[in-house]
Every structure is written in C-alpha cells, then in structure tokens.
Coordinates of C-alpha atoms (C1' of nucleotides) in Angstrom, one line a residue:
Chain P
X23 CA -24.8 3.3 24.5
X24 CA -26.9 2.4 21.5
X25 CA -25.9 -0.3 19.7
X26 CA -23.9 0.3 16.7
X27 CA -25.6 0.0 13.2
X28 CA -24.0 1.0 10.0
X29 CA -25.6 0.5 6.5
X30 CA -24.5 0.5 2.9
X31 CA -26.5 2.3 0.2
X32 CA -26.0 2.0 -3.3
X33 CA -28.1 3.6 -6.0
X34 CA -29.3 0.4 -8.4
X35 CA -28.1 2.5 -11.8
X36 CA -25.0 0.6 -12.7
X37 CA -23.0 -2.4 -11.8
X38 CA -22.0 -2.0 -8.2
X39 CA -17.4 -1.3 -8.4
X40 CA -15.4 -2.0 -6.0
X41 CA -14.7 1.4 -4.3
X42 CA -18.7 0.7 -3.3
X43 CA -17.7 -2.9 -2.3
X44 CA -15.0 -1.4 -0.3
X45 CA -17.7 1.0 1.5
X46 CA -20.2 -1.7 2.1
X47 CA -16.8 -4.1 3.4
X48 CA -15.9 -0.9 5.9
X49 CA -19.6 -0.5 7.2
X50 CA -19.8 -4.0 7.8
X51 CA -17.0 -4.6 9.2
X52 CA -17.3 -1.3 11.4
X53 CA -20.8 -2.7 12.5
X54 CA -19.3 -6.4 13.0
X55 CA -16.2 -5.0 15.3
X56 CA -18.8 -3.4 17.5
X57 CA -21.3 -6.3 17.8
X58 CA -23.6 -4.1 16.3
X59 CA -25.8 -4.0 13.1
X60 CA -25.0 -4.1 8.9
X61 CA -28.0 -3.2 6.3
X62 CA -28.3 -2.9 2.8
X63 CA -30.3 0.0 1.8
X64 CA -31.2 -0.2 -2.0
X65 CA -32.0 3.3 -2.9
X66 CA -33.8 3.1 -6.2
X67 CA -35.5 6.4 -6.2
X68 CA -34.6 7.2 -9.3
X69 CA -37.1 5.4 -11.6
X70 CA -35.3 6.3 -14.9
X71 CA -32.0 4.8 -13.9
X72 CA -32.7 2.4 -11.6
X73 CA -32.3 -1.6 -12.8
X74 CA -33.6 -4.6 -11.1
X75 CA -30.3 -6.9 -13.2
X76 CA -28.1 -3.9 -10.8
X77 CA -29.5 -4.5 -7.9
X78 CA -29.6 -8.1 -8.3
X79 CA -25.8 -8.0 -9.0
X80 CA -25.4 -5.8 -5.8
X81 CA -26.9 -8.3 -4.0
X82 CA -24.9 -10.8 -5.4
X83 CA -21.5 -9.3 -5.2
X84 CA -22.0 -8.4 -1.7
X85 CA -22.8 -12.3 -0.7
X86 CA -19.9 -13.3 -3.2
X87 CA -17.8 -11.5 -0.8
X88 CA -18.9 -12.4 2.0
X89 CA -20.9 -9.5 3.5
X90 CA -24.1 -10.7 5.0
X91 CA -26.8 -7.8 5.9
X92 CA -29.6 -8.4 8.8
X93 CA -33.2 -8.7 7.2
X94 CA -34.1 -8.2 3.7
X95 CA -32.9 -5.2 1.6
X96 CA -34.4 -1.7 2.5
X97 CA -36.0 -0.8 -0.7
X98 CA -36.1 2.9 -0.6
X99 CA -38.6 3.7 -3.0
X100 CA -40.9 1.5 -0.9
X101 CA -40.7 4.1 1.6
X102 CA -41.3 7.2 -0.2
X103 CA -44.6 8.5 1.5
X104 CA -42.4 8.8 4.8
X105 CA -40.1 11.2 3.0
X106 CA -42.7 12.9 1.7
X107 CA -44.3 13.5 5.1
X108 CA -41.3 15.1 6.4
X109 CA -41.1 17.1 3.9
X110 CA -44.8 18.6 4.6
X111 CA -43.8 18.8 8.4
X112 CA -40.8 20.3 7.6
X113 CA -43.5 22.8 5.6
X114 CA -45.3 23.2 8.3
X115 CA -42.9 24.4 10.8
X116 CA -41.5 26.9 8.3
X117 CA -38.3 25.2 7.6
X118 CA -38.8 24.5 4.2
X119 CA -40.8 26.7 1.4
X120 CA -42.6 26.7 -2.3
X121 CA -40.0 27.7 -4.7
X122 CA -42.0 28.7 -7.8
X123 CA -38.7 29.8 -10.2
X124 CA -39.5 28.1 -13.8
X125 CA -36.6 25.9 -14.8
X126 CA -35.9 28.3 -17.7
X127 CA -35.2 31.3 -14.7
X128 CA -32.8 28.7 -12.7
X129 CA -31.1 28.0 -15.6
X130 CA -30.6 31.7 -16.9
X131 CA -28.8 32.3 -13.4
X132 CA -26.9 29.4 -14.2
X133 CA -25.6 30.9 -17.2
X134 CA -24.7 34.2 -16.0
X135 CA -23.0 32.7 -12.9
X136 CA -20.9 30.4 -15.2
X137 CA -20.1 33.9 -17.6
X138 CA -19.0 36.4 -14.6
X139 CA -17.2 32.9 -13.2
X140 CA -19.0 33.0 -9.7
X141 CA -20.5 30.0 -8.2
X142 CA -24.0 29.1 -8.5
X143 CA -26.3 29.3 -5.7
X144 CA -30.0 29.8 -5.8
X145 CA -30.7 33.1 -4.9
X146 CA -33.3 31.8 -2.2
X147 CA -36.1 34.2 -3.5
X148 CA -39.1 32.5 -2.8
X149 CA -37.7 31.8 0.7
X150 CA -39.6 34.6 2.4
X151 CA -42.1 35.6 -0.5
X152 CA -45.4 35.1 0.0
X153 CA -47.4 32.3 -1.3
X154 CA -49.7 34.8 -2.6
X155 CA -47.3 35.7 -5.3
X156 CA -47.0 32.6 -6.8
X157 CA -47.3 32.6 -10.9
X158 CA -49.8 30.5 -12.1
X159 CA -49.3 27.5 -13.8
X160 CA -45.8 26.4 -12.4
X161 CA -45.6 23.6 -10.1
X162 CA -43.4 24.5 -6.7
X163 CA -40.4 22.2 -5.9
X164 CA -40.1 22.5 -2.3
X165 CA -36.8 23.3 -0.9
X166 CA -35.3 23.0 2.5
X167 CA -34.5 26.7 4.7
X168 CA -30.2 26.4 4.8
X169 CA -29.0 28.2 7.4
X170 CA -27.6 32.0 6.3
X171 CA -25.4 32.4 8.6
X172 CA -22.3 30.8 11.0
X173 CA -20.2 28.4 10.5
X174 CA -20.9 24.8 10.6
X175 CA -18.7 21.9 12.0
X176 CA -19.1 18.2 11.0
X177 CA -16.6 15.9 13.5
X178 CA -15.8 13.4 10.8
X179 CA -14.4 10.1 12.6
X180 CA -11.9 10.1 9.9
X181 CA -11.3 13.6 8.3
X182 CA -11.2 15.2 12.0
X183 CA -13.2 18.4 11.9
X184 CA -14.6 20.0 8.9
X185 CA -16.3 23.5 9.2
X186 CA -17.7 25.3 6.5
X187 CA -19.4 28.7 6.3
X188 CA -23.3 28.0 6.6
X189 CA -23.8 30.2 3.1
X190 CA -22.0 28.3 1.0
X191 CA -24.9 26.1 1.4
X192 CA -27.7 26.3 -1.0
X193 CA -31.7 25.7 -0.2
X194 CA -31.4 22.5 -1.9
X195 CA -34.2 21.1 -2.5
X196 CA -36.1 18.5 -0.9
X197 CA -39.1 17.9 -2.8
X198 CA -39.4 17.8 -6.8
X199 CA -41.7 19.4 -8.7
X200 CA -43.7 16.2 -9.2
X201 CA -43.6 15.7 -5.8
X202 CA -41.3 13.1 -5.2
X203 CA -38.5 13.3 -2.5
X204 CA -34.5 14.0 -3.7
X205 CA -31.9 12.0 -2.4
X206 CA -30.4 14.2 0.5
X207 CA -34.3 13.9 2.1
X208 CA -34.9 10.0 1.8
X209 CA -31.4 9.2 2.4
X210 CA -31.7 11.2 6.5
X211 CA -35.1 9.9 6.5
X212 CA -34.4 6.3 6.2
X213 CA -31.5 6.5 7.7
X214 CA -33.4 8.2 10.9
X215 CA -36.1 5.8 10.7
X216 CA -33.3 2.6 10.6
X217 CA -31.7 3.9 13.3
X218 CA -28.4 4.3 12.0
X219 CA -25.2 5.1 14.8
X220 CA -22.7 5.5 12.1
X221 CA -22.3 6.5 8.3
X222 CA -19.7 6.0 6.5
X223 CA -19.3 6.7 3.0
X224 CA -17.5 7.7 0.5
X225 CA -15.4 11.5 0.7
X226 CA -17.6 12.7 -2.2
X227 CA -20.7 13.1 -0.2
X228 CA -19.2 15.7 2.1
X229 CA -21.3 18.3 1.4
X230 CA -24.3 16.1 1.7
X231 CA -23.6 15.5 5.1
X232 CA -23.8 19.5 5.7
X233 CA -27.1 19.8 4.2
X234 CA -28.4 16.4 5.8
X235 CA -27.5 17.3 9.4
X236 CA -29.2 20.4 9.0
X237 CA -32.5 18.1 7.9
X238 CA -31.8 15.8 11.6
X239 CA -31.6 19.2 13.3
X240 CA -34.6 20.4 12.0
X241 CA -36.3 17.3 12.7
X242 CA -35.0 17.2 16.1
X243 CA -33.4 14.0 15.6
X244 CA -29.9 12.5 16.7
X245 CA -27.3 13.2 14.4
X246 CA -25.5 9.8 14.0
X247 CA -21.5 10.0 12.9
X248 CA -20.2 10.3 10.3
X249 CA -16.6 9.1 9.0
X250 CA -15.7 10.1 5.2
X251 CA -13.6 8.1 3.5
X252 CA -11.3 8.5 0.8
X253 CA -12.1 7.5 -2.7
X254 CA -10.4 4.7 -4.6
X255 CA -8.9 6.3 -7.6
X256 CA -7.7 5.0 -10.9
X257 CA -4.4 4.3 -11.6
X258 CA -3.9 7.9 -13.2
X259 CA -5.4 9.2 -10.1
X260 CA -8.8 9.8 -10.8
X261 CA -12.3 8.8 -8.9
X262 CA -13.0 5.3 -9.7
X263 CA -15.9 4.8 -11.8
X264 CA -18.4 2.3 -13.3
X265 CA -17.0 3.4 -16.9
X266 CA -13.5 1.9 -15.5
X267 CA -12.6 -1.2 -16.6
X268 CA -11.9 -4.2 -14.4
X269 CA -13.7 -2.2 -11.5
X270 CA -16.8 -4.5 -10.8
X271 CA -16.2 -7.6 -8.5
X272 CA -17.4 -10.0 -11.7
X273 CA -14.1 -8.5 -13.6
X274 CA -12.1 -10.0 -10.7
X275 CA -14.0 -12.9 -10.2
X276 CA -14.2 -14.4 -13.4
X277 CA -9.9 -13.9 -14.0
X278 CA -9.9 -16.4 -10.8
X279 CA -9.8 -14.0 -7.7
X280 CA -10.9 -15.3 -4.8
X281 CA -13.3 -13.4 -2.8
X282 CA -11.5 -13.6 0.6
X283 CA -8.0 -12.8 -1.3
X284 CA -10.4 -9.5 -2.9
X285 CA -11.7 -8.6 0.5
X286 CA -8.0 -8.6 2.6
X287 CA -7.1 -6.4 -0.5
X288 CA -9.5 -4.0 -0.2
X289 CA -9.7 -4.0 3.2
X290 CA -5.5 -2.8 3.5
X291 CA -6.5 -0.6 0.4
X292 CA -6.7 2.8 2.9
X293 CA -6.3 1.4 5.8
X294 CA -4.0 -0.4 7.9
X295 CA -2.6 -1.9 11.3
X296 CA 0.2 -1.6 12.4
X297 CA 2.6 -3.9 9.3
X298 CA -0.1 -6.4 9.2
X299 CA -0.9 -7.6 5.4
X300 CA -3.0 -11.0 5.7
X301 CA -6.3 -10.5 7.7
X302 CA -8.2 -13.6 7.5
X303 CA -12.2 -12.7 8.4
X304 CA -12.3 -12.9 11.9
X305 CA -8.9 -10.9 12.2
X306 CA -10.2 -8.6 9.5
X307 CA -13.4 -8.3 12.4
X308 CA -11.2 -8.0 15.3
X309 CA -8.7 -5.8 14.3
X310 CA -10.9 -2.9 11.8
X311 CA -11.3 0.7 13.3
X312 CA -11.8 4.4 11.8
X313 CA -8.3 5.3 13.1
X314 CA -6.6 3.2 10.4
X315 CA -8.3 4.8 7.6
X316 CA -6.0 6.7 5.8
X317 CA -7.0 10.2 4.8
X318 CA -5.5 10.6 1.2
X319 CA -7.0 8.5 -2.1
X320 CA -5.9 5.4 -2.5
X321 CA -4.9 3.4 -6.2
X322 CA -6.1 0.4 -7.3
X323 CA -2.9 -2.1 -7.7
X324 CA -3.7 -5.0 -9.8
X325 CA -0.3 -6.4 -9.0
X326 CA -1.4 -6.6 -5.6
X327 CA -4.6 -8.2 -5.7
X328 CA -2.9 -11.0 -8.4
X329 CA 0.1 -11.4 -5.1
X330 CA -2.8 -11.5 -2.4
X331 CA -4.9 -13.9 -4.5
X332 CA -1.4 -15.7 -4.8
X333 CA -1.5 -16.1 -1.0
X334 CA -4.3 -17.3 -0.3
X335 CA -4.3 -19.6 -3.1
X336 CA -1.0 -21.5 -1.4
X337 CA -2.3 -21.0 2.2
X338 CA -6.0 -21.9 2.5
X339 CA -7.1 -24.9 2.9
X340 CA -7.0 -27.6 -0.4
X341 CA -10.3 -28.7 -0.1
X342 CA -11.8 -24.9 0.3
X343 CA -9.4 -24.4 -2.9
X344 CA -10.9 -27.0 -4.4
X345 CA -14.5 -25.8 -4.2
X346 CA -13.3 -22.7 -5.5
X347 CA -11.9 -23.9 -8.2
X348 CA -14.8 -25.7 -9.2
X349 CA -17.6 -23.2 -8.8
X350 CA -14.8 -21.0 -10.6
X351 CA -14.7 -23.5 -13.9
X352 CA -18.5 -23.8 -14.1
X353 CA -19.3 -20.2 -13.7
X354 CA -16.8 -18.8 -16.3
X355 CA -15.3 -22.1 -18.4
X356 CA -17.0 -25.2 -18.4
X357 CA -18.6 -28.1 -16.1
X358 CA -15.6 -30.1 -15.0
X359 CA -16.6 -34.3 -15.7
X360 CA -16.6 -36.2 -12.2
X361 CA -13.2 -37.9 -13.3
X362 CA -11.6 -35.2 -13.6
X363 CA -12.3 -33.8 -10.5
X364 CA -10.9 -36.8 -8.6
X365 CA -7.6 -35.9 -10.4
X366 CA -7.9 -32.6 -10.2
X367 CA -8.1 -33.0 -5.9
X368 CA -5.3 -35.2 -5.8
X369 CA -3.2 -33.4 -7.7
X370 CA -4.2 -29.6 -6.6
X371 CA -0.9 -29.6 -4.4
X372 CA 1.0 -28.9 -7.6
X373 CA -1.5 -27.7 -9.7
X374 CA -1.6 -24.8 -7.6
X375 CA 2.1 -24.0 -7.2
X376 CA 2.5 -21.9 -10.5
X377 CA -0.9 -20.1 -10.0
X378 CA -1.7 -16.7 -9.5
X379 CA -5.8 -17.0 -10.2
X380 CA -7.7 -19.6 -10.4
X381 CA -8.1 -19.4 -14.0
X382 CA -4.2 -20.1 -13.8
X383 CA -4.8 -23.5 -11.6
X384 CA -7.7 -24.4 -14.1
X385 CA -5.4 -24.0 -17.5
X386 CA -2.7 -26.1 -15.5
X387 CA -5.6 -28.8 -15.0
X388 CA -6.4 -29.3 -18.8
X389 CA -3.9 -31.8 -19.4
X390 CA -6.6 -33.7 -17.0
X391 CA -9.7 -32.3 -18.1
X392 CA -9.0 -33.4 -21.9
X393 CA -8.4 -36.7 -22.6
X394 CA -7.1 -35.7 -26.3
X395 CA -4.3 -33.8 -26.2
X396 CA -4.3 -30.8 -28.8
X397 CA -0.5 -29.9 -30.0
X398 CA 0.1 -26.5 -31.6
X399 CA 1.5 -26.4 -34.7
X400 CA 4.9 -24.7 -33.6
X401 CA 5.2 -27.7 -31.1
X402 CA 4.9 -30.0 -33.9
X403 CA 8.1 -29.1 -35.0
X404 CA 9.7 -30.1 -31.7
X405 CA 9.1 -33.6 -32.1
X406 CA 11.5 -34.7 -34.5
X407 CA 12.8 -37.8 -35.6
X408 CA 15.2 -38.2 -32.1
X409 CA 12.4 -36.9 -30.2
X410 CA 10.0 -40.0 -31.6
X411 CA 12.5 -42.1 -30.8
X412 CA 13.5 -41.2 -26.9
X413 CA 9.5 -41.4 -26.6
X414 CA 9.8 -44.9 -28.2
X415 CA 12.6 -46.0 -25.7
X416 CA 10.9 -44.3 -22.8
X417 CA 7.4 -46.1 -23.4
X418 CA 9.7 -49.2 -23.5
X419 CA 11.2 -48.3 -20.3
X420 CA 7.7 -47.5 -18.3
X421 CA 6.2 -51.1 -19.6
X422 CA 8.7 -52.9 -17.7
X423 CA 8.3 -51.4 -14.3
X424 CA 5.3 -52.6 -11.5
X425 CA 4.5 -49.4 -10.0
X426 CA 5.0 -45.8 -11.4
X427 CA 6.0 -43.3 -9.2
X428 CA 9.1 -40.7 -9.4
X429 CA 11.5 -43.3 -7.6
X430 CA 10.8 -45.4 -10.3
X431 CA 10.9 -43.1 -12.9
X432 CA 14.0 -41.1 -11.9
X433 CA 16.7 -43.7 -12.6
X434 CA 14.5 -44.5 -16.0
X435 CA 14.9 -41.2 -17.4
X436 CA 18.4 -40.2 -16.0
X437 CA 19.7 -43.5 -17.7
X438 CA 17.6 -42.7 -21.2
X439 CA 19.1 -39.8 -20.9
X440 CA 22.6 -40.4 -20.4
X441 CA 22.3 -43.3 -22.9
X442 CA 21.1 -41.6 -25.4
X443 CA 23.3 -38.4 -25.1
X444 CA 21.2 -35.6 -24.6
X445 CA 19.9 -33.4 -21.7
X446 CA 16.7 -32.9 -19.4
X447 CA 14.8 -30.9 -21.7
X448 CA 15.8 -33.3 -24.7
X449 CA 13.3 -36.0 -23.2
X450 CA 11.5 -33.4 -20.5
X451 CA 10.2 -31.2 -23.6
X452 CA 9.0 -34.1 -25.9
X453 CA 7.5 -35.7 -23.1
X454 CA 5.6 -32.5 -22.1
X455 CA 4.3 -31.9 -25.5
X456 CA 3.0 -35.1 -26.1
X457 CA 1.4 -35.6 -22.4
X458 CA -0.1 -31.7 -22.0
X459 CA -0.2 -30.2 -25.5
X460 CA 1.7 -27.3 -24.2
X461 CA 5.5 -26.4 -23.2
X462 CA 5.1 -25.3 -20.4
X463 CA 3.1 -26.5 -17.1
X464 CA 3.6 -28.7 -14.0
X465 CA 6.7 -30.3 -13.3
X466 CA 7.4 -33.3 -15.2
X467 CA 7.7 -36.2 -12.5
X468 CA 4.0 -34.0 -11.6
X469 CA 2.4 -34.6 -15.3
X470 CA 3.3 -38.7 -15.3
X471 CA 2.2 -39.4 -11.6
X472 CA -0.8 -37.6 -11.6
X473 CA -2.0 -39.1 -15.2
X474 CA -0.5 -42.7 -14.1
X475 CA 1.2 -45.5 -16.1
X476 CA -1.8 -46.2 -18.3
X477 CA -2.8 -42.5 -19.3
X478 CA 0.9 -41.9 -20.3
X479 CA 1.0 -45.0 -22.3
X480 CA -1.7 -44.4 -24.4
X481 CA -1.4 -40.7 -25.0
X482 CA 2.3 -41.5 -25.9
X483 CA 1.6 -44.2 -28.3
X484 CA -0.8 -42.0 -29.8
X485 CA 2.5 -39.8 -31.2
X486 CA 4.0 -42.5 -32.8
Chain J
rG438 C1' -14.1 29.8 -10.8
rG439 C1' -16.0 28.8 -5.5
rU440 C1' -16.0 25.4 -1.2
rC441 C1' -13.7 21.4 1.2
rC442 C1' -10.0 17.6 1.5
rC443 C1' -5.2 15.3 0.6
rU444 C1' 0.6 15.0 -0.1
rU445 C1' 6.4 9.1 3.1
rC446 C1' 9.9 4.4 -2.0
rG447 C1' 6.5 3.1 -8.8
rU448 C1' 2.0 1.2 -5.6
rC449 C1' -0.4 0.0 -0.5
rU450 C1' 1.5 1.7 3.9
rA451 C1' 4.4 1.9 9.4
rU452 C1' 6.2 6.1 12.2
rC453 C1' 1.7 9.2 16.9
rG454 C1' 9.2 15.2 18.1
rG455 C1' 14.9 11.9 18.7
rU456 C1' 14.7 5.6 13.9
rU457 C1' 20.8 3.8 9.7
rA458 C1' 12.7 6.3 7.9
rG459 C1' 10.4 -0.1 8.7
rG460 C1' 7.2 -3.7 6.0
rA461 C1' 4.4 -5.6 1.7
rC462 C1' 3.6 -5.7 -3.7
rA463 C1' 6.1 -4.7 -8.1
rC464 C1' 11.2 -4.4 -10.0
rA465 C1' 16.7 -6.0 -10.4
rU466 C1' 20.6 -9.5 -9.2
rG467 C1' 22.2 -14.2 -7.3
rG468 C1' 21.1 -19.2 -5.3
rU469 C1' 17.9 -23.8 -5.0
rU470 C1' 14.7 -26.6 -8.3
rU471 C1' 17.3 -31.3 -14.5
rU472 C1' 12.0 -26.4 -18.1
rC473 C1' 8.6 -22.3 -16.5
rA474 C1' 6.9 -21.2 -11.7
rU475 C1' 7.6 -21.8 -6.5
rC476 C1' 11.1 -21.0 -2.6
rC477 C1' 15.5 -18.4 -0.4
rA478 C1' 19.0 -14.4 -0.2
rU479 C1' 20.6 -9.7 -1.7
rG480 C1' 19.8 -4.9 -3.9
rA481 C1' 17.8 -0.3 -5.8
rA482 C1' 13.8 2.8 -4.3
rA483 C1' 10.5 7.9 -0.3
rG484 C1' 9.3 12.3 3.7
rA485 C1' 6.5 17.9 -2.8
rG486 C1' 9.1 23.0 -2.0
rG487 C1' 9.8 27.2 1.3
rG488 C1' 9.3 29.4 5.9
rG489 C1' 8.6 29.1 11.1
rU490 C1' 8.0 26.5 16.5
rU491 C1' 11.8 23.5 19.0
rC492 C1' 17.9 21.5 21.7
rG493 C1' 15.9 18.4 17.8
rA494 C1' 11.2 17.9 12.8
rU495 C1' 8.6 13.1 8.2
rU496 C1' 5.9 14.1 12.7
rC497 C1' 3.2 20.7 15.1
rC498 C1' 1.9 25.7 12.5
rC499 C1' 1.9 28.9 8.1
rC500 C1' 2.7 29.8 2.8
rU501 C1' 3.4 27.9 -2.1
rA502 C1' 3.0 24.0 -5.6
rG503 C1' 0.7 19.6 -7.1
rG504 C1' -3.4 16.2 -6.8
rG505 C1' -8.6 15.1 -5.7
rA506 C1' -13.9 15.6 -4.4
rC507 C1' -18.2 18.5 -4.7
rC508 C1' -20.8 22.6 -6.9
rG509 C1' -28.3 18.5 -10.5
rC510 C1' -35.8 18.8 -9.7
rC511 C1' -28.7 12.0 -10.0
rA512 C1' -27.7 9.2 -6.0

RNA sequence: GGUCCCUUCGUCUAUCGGUUAGGACACAUGGUUUUCAUCCAUGAAAGAGGGGUUCGAUUCCCCUAGGGACCGCCA
C-alpha cells in the first residue's frame, strides 16, 4: 500500500476563505491520520488573476492555523512545459485533436443553445476532420477525445457512487489557443507527477473529476480517490464566496479567534464523531476519517465559533493564552508596554472570565494598559456629590490598612457601605468609573487587587 | 433548461430497522455570584410531503417538493 498523500490547491486570485481552509484542514488531516503526506499546490496558471499578496496570505493563513505542508509550495506555473507535453502525447496517440472553430462560431452555438433552452456542448467537429481542412489564419486550441458513449462511475469516498452518461461530457479543452495548458490538464498532471493517493476537494469540482479521470486513463496512470465534499454555504444557504464577508481567516483573526478554537470549528463544520465537540490537535489527527463527512452543505454559525473560541479561551493553558493575547494586541491594536504585560499575566485568570475573543480579554485589560483613565461623559454624571464623597471615605479607609487584598477590603466596604446607607453598586459603580473609565468590566475586588493599593490611590485622588 | 448532489430541532450534528429521536451552540426561565459575565439547573425546539418494502421505518426503495453545485480558451 502506497503511502497516503493528499494536497490542497488553491488558485492565488483572491484571499484564501475558509471553506478552502476547511479543505486544506480535511487533506491534512486525512494525510496526518494515515501517516502519510500533506502539500500545498499553488496553482497560479492564470497570469491575469493570479497575486503574489494572495498567495502570500495563503501561505500565511494555512501556518496561522496550524497546517504545515512537506517541502516548499508546488508552484504550478513552474511546471507548465510538463503539461504541455502531455498534452502533445496525448496528440500523438490520437486522444486529443486541433479544434480550429473561431471564437465567434463557439459563441454563435452558444447563443442558439441558450434560445431553444438546450445545453451547450461543443459539437466535437474537428474531432474526426482532417487537419487538412483547417482554415487559415486561426490558431487550434487542442481539446481532449471525451468518451461518446457508456456510462461512467466515480466511487467518491464520500458521495458513494456517482455515474454519469459519458456524453454529457464535452471535449473540453486541454490546451489554449496560445498554447498554454487549462486547469483540468495541469491539475491531473501535477497531481500524477506528485504522486497524489487521495483528492479531496470541494463538491463543485465534480464534473472535473469526470473529465480528469478520463485524462489518467488515457495516460495510463493510477487513478488516485477521490472524496467530494460538501460546500460551506452562507447563512442564506448559498456557496461561500470570497465576496462574503467575515469569510477569510484574517476576519476571524483580527475579532480575537484563536486558531485552534477556528480549526475544532471547522473541523465539526460537516463532519463529526460520534457526540464529540472539542478535538484538540492530536485528537482532531486521531480521530478524522471520510466516513464522518456529512453529505449535505453545511452553514457557517458565527455563534458557534464565538462559543468554541469561548472554550478554549477558559481551557487552554494561561500562559499559551497569554501569548495569544499578545501577538493578538500587536497585530490588530497596539504594542502592549512590558508593565503591562506583567499585570496583564497575573491577572489573565479574571481577565479572561467575561471573554468571548481575545479582543474581549484585551478591552477588559485597558484599565491596565492606560494609566489615565478616560471617563465618558454620561459617566460623568454618575459621580455626584455622594459619590465624591463615599470615594473620599473609601480612600481614607484603604490608607489605614498594611496589605490590600479582598480580606482586607471586604469588611472596608461592607461597613462604608452600611455606614453610609446605600447599596453595592452605590460605592461598586463610583469606584468602577473612576478606576476603569467604564461601567462595566471585571469584578470589583478583581479591579483593586490587580491595580494594588498605590494605583487605586492615585487614580482615585485624581477624581477629587 | 440539462447533468449531478443533498434534505433530523433556528444552526452543527448522533442514530448504521425496534430509542420517551440524544448531544452541542443559540434561545427562554430560575438559581449562585453584592454589577455585567461566568457557573449550575430547567425548558421550548426536528425526522419536507406522499407512496411502497417490513411484524416494525428517521433509517431501505420510488415519486413529489424544496435547496445546492456544475454547465469558460477561470481555477
């Protein structure tokens, strides 16, 4: 048995989304289940289109997530000649011909197919005409001899079997007119010459797969298998696309989302086993097959990715949290000072408890990050005259006592509060404003540890 | 329009002929927490419709309906 190797091949023309993460996380993990091989094929044969910034952020998204591929990137165009040859072999042994129809004739039969509302399919007429015929002054494309006739069966490892009648298959073509290869050639080609076992992709190259067996067969190569999966759709159930919004991995990862809490999404995003919801990476490697791919189109849940990020916010390790955090803040907010951090660490255990992303954990930390606190205009209002003066009392309170944790603070503020004939939030809300410049946040006992005694003094004499 | 695929709570899904159809997210209610959140408990919520096959169908088959993908000298 060969060993297995899979491969993930995106077209550099736009920002890589995540139903193509999710394809590259399924090959990989496919490949990784089987001890067998993952590679990233870059195929970039469309010159117009194709971006270096795309293929950069491919790159990047793929190691963001934590999908590592052996080797360097296969750079398709790179390999063009190949293609090319097996196209003139394929020439050679008859199963592929000159076409010589002008574009204006292919797209006349376009026309009247679309007006008597039949499908279009070239009419194969150059397929047995002789070369002699040919008009001058047009430039053949070549195409590829489809079979006429039969049926054909592709054993999809995850849409079971799939036959098709063999004419419902056009003589696509194989070579362009300027002689460059089209995708269905380079992608069999390369994926001959890489020595792929498996493909999986997504459902919407189905009829590919028909017209790129029939190129192995030709060839007299091994067919490798092929699993289709289902597409990601959009919340109104259509096919995911760049155009969507929040559908590249930056969307996610600058709200916060961290990539494991992305991939353990995406991964139970159309496929499952058995009730199992957290998969951490080796489980996610142990535990992935083709049988738990579901066979219908899946939707994207933002609700769900916030819940998973959730999880794995309050479960992984703090000081892998932490790391996140901080590469999150200086990618997308701003470079954290070295004091900070060290309050930041120590007080991630609560910091963390209201949080959803880590943009949430990071907005939670400003009260540490800025030394000045900034209180809103509306807030304003909140300290009043008896507000001033609990603040006063409390400030009084805190200089009298040695050490400042919430033992010794509890019995401070239960008496002030008693005393002075008023509830929690009389002294809890003051106390927040002036401390964090917002109402809402950490817990309160949280705010006054973590800035200690002297931090608390000064920003609440700074009120009065 | 043609070809192909799909169909269990709002969403992701479990069930591989016999279950009070289970879980998770979201939602609602209550409790804990001297705010918000967390946490805990409880609740509401599904087999598209119609035929078969079978002692018995969510499960197997057919039809209908709905949804989707593809139909480029793009990949």
């Amino acid at each position: 048995m060969k060993t297995v190797a899979t491969r993930f091949a995106p077209s550099p023309t736009g920002p890589l989304h995540i139903g193509g993460v999710r394809t590259a996380l399924f090959n990989w993990l496919y490949s990784k289940n089987k001890g067998g091989k993952f590679y990233l094929r870059i195929e970039d044969t469309d010159k117009e289109r194709s971006k270096d910034e795309f293929k950069t952020q491919i790159v990047n998204s793929l190691k963001w997530i934590g999908i590592n591929y052996e080797d360097s990137e296969y750079i398709q165009s790179t390999k063009i000649n190949d293609h090319i040859n097996v196209a003139g072999e394929l020439l050679k042994k008859g199963l592929a011909y000159k076409c010589y129809c002008s574009n204006d004739e292919i797209e006349e039969q376009k026309k009247r197919a679309k007006q008597k509302k039949i499908p279009y399919i070239y009419n194969r007429k150059w397929r047995d005409k002789s070369e002699t015929d040919a008009p001058k002054g047009i430039e053949p494309v070549i195409r590829f001899k489809s079979k006429v006739e039969g049926n054909s069966i592709l054993k999809d490892l995850v849409q079971g079997n799939i036959e098709i009648e063999n004419n419902t298959i056009e003589d696509f073509i194989i070579l362009r007119a300027d002689g460059s290869p089209t995708y269905n050639l380079s992608a069999s080609v390369d994926d001959h010459l890489m020595g792929m076992t498996h493909i999986i992709r997504g459902d919407d190259h189905k009829i590919n797969t028909f017209k790129q067996i029939q190129i192995y067969d030709a060839m007299n190569w091994k067919v490798p298998s092929f699993a289709h999966i289902p597409l990601i759709h959009t919340i109104d159930g259509k096919k995911l696309s760049k155009r969507d919004n929040a559908s590249t991995l930056d969307d996610y990862s600058k709200i916060g989302i961290m990539p494991n809490a992305l991939r353990n999404y995406l991964l139970r995003l159309g496929w499952s086993y058995k009730d199992k919801e957290i998969f951490d990476l080796k489980e996610s490697i142990k535990y992935f097959n083709l049988e738990g791919i579901g066979k219908s189109p899946s939707k994207l849940d933002i609700s769900r990715i916030y819940s998973m990020n959730e999880h794995y916010i309050k479960n992984i390790d703090e000081n892998d949290l932490f790391d996140f955090l901080i590469t999150y803040c200086e990618t997308f907010q701003e470079k954290i000072p070295d004091s900070a951090k060290k309050k930041i660490k120590n007080s991630l255990h609560f910091l963390k408890n209201k949080a959803k992303t880590l943009e949430d954990i990071y907005k939670n930390s400003m009260f540490l990050i800025n030394d000045k606190v900034q209180i809103k205009n509306e807030d304003k209002k909140l300290l009043d005259e008896k507000a001033i003066k609990i603040i006063n009392l409390f400030i009084d309170e805190i200089s009298k006592i040695p050490s400042f944790n919430r033992k010794d603070l509890e019995p401070i503020i239960n008496n002030l509060i008693k005393k002075n004939n008023m509830n929690f939030k009389g002294l809890g809300q003051p106390l927040r404003i002036c401390l964090t410049g917002s109402k809402f946040g950490p817990g309160i006992y949280d705010i006054l540890c973590s800035l200690g005694k002297d931090e608390v003094t000064k920003r609440l004499t700074q009120i009065r």
